[in-house]
Amino acid sequence: QVQLVESGGGLVQAGGSLRLSCAASGRTFSSYAMGWFRQAPGKEREFVAAISWSDDKTFYIGSVKGRFTISRDNAKNTVYLQMNSLKPEDTAVYYCAAMDSGLGPEGSWGQGTQVTVSS
């Protein structure tokens, strides 16, 4: 049972940056990876990025490669998503999640954090 609390969202102009944080508690190490999903209005929730527990492998959806960086602080049980060069298409509610080996979400969702990128 993992509990997740997301923070760091906000309103930013295109080209700006935000840093999202996910504070985790519970048996986080039982999952394959930790990472982020996002959901824009009228769209399905989609995978964004992940980092594996075993070897720190990172995974990204193609549209964010080169702009977003996922990282983890094991001592703080916190996962971060540094988002640079933000685009209006990045506007969504961002959710942190534990993930299985297929990068599918495990456990419960947190409340999410809203990211809004203006033109």
XYZ file of N, CA and C in Angstrom:
357
model
N 0.842 -1.186 0.000
C 0.000 0.000 0.000
C 0.887 1.249 0.000
N 0.851 1.991 -1.090
C 1.651 3.193 -1.256
C 0.729 4.409 -1.257
N 1.102 5.406 -0.480
C 0.385 6.673 -0.484
C 1.264 7.737 -1.132
N 0.667 8.533 -2.006
C 1.406 9.486 -2.813
C 0.798 10.875 -2.703
N 1.666 11.874 -2.577
C 1.228 13.258 -2.516
C 2.026 14.064 -3.525
N 1.338 14.574 -4.543
C 1.980 15.362 -5.593
C 1.923 16.851 -5.261
N 2.942 17.582 -5.707
C 2.967 19.025 -5.522
C 3.862 19.653 -6.587
N 3.803 20.974 -6.697
C 4.689 21.704 -7.583
C 4.066 22.228 -8.855
N 2.809 21.897 -9.109
C 2.152 22.395 -10.302
C 1.847 23.877 -10.197
N 1.421 24.446 -11.314
C 1.095 25.852 -11.338
C 0.867 26.346 -12.742
N 0.789 27.661 -12.881
C 0.592 28.320 -14.167
C 1.918 28.885 -14.643
N 2.284 28.565 -15.875
C 3.549 29.027 -16.430
C 3.361 29.337 -17.910
N 4.126 30.289 -18.419
C 4.080 30.608 -19.839
C 4.881 29.593 -20.642
N 4.514 29.449 -21.907
C 5.251 28.549 -22.793
C 6.734 28.878 -22.768
N 7.550 27.830 -22.688
C 8.986 27.997 -22.598
C 9.509 28.007 -21.178
N 8.619 28.092 -20.210
C 9.009 28.118 -18.816
C 9.238 26.738 -18.241
N 9.488 26.704 -16.934
C 9.818 25.455 -16.255
C 9.029 25.282 -14.973
N 8.819 24.025 -14.603
C 8.238 23.656 -13.327
C 8.926 22.395 -12.832
N 8.946 22.213 -11.525
C 9.503 21.011 -10.916
C 8.439 20.371 -10.037
N 7.983 19.197 -10.417
C 6.978 18.475 -9.659
C 7.643 17.543 -8.661
N 6.998 17.370 -7.514
C 7.485 16.463 -6.489
C 6.402 15.468 -6.120
N 6.815 14.270 -5.778
C 5.913 13.224 -5.320
C 6.499 12.610 -4.067
N 5.851 12.857 -2.939
C 6.268 12.276 -1.669
C 5.532 10.966 -1.477
N 6.279 9.891 -1.280
C 5.703 8.560 -1.188
C 5.913 7.955 0.193
N 4.938 7.185 0.628
C 5.048 6.419 1.863
C 4.467 5.034 1.631
N 4.912 4.077 2.424
C 4.465 2.711 2.242
C 5.539 1.870 1.570
N 5.125 0.743 1.003
C 6.061 -0.201 0.407
C 6.373 0.170 -1.034
N 7.063 1.275 -1.201
C 7.397 1.749 -2.538
C 8.358 0.826 -3.269
N 9.217 0.138 -2.531
C 10.231 -0.704 -3.158
C 9.685 -2.014 -3.708
N 8.444 -2.318 -3.458
C 7.843 -3.530 -3.990
C 7.462 -3.378 -5.461
N 7.416 -2.165 -5.950
C 7.086 -1.901 -7.342
C 8.341 -1.925 -8.216
N 8.157 -1.997 -9.525
C 9.293 -1.985 -10.444
C 9.859 -0.579 -10.603
N 8.970 0.418 -10.615
C 9.399 1.781 -10.883
C 8.435 2.775 -10.251
N 8.853 4.024 -10.237
C 7.995 5.136 -9.857
C 8.002 6.127 -11.011
N 6.911 6.840 -11.168
C 6.887 7.803 -12.246
C 5.625 8.629 -12.289
N 5.338 9.147 -13.483
C 4.276 10.120 -13.659
C 3.368 9.789 -14.821
N 2.081 10.029 -14.616
C 1.071 10.039 -15.654
C 0.469 11.433 -15.707
N -0.238 11.736 -16.786
C -0.947 13.008 -16.856
C -2.266 12.818 -17.591
N -3.209 13.706 -17.307
C -4.513 13.641 -17.943
C -5.000 15.047 -18.270
N -5.190 15.301 -19.555
C -5.730 16.559 -20.027
C -7.242 16.434 -20.159
N -7.977 17.545 -20.127
C -9.432 17.482 -20.260
C -9.868 16.767 -21.533
N -10.779 15.818 -21.389
C -11.296 15.090 -22.531
C -10.384 14.013 -23.076
N -9.261 13.774 -22.432
C -8.313 12.773 -22.909
C -8.081 11.691 -21.867
N -7.573 10.557 -22.336
C -7.215 9.467 -21.432
C -5.952 9.815 -20.658
N -5.842 9.248 -19.475
C -4.623 9.405 -18.700
C -3.487 8.691 -19.427
N -2.343 9.367 -19.580
C -1.244 8.802 -20.338
C 0.052 8.772 -19.531
N 0.877 7.801 -19.845
C 2.201 7.682 -19.249
C 3.083 8.850 -19.685
N 3.893 9.360 -18.765
C 4.804 10.453 -19.075
C 6.257 10.039 -18.876
N 6.587 9.556 -17.683
C 7.976 9.234 -17.362
C 8.032 8.270 -16.195
N 9.126 7.513 -16.105
C 9.325 6.579 -15.003
C 10.805 6.379 -14.740
N 11.117 5.949 -13.521
C 12.482 5.596 -13.157
C 12.428 4.304 -12.355
N 13.230 3.314 -12.742
C 13.185 2.012 -12.093
C 13.938 2.016 -10.769
N 13.496 1.150 -9.848
C 14.159 1.032 -8.558
C 15.502 0.327 -8.646
N 15.576 -0.710 -9.482
C 16.742 -1.577 -9.485
C 17.989 -0.952 -10.078
N 17.849 -0.208 -11.159
C 19.032 0.291 -11.856
C 18.908 1.718 -12.371
N 17.894 2.433 -11.916
C 17.691 3.843 -12.289
C 17.517 4.053 -13.786
N 17.010 3.046 -14.467
C 16.660 3.257 -15.869
C 15.502 4.240 -15.953
N 15.551 5.117 -16.942
C 14.489 6.095 -17.130
C 13.743 5.840 -18.421
N 12.476 6.209 -18.424
C 11.599 6.008 -19.563
C 10.770 7.269 -19.744
N 10.567 7.673 -21.002
C 9.809 8.879 -21.295
C 8.917 8.683 -22.505
N 7.766 9.322 -22.483
C 6.968 9.400 -23.682
C 7.705 10.310 -24.667
N 7.600 9.997 -25.954
C 8.388 10.680 -26.962
C 8.248 12.189 -26.967
N 7.071 12.697 -26.686
C 6.826 14.127 -26.771
C 7.540 14.943 -25.693
N 8.040 14.297 -24.640
C 8.709 15.030 -23.562
C 10.211 14.770 -23.510
N 10.715 13.861 -24.324
C 12.148 13.571 -24.325
C 12.950 14.825 -24.652
N 14.005 15.046 -23.877
C 14.836 16.220 -24.060
C 14.345 17.434 -23.318
N 13.113 17.388 -22.819
C 12.542 18.516 -22.083
C 12.289 18.187 -20.615
N 11.871 16.963 -20.337
C 11.565 16.532 -18.970
C 12.659 15.606 -18.457
N 12.930 15.676 -17.159
C 13.886 14.787 -16.519
C 13.296 14.249 -15.228
N 13.250 12.924 -15.103
C 12.755 12.304 -13.884
C 13.934 11.909 -13.004
N 13.790 12.067 -11.701
C 14.834 11.701 -10.758
C 14.201 11.248 -9.452
N 15.024 10.688 -8.577
C 14.512 10.139 -7.322
C 15.514 10.370 -6.200
N 15.009 10.650 -5.011
C 15.820 10.754 -3.809
C 15.341 9.656 -2.869
N 16.093 8.568 -2.793
C 15.670 7.421 -1.995
C 15.544 7.748 -0.506
N 16.455 8.571 0.001
C 16.433 8.919 1.415
C 15.162 9.669 1.793
N 14.633 10.443 0.874
C 13.432 11.231 1.131
C 12.164 10.569 0.607
N 12.310 9.410 -0.043
C 11.169 8.736 -0.669
C 10.387 9.694 -1.563
N 11.122 10.417 -2.379
C 10.529 11.441 -3.224
C 10.983 11.281 -4.669
N 10.041 11.407 -5.586
C 10.317 11.388 -7.017
C 10.044 12.773 -7.577
N 10.887 13.214 -8.493
C 10.762 14.540 -9.073
C 10.581 14.459 -10.580
N 9.941 15.473 -11.115
C 9.858 15.628 -12.565
C 10.194 17.074 -12.897
N 11.395 17.278 -13.430
C 11.811 18.599 -13.877
C 11.306 18.796 -15.293
N 10.495 19.814 -15.495
C 9.879 20.071 -16.784
C 10.382 21.405 -17.319
N 11.117 21.357 -18.412
C 11.645 22.546 -19.064
C 11.007 22.727 -20.430
N 11.154 23.921 -20.978
C 10.628 24.234 -22.308
C 9.177 23.797 -22.444
N 8.379 24.150 -21.475
C 6.992 23.705 -21.442
C 6.185 24.261 -22.609
N 5.265 23.445 -23.076
C 4.395 23.783 -24.188
C 2.942 23.735 -23.736
N 2.053 24.448 -24.417
C 0.636 24.370 -24.057
C 0.098 22.943 -24.066
N 0.642 22.085 -24.907
C 0.215 20.694 -24.977
C 0.533 19.909 -23.708
N 1.393 20.446 -22.852
C 1.730 19.801 -21.590
C 0.696 20.070 -20.509
N -0.260 20.933 -20.778
C -1.288 21.260 -19.797
C -2.090 20.015 -19.433
N -2.130 19.697 -18.147
C -2.810 18.503 -17.669
C -2.710 18.445 -16.158
N -3.451 17.515 -15.571
C -3.235 17.155 -14.177
C -2.206 16.036 -14.163
N -1.160 16.210 -13.399
C -0.083 15.238 -13.331
C -0.215 14.395 -12.068
N -0.121 13.079 -12.245
C -0.272 12.125 -11.160
C 0.982 11.285 -11.016
N 1.399 11.080 -9.793
C 2.495 10.176 -9.489
C 1.939 8.766 -9.321
N 2.739 7.745 -9.649
C 2.283 6.372 -9.513
C 3.438 5.405 -9.350
N 3.190 4.344 -8.580
C 4.060 3.185 -8.609
C 3.723 2.409 -9.875
N 4.695 1.705 -10.431
C 4.488 1.027 -11.700
C 5.025 -0.390 -11.686
N 4.380 -1.265 -12.469
C 4.856 -2.626 -12.644
C 5.897 -2.663 -13.763
N 6.365 -3.864 -14.098
C 7.436 -3.987 -15.081
C 7.017 -3.582 -16.492
N 5.715 -3.527 -16.731
C 5.213 -3.034 -17.995
C 4.880 -1.553 -17.966
N 5.262 -0.884 -16.883
C 5.037 0.540 -16.650
C 3.551 0.880 -16.523
N 2.761 -0.110 -16.146
C 1.384 0.152 -15.810
C 1.277 0.557 -14.352
N 0.296 1.378 -14.003
C 0.183 1.861 -12.629
C -0.253 0.780 -11.651
N 0.263 0.860 -10.439
C -0.115 -0.024 -9.351
C -0.626 0.807 -8.185
N -1.559 0.257 -7.428
C -2.043 0.915 -6.232
C -2.968 2.086 -6.521
N -3.088 2.958 -5.535
C -4.014 4.082 -5.606
C -3.347 5.337 -6.153
N -4.163 6.174 -6.781
C -3.704 7.472 -7.261
C -3.741 8.509 -6.151
N -2.834 9.484 -6.251
C -2.915 10.649 -5.390
C -3.903 11.645 -5.967
N -3.924 12.846 -5.405
C -4.852 13.875 -5.860
C -4.401 14.552 -7.146
N -3.120 14.452 -7.475
C -2.587 15.080 -8.668
C -2.262 16.549 -8.444
N -1.530 17.116 -9.392
C -1.196 18.532 -9.342
C -1.386 19.131 -10.732
N -2.062 20.266 -10.798
C -2.426 20.879 -12.070
C -1.254 21.657 -12.662
N -0.968 21.386 -13.921
C 0.022 22.140 -14.680
C -0.698 22.823 -15.835
N -0.588 24.134 -15.902
C -1.216 24.896 -16.968
C -0.157 25.740 -17.666
N -0.031 25.553 -18.973
C 0.963 26.274 -19.765
C 0.230 27.177 -20.747
N 0.443 28.466 -20.628
C -0.216 29.432 -21.490
C 0.641 29.760 -22.705
N -0.014 30.207 -23.782
C 0.688 30.555 -25.013
C 1.389 31.892 -24.885
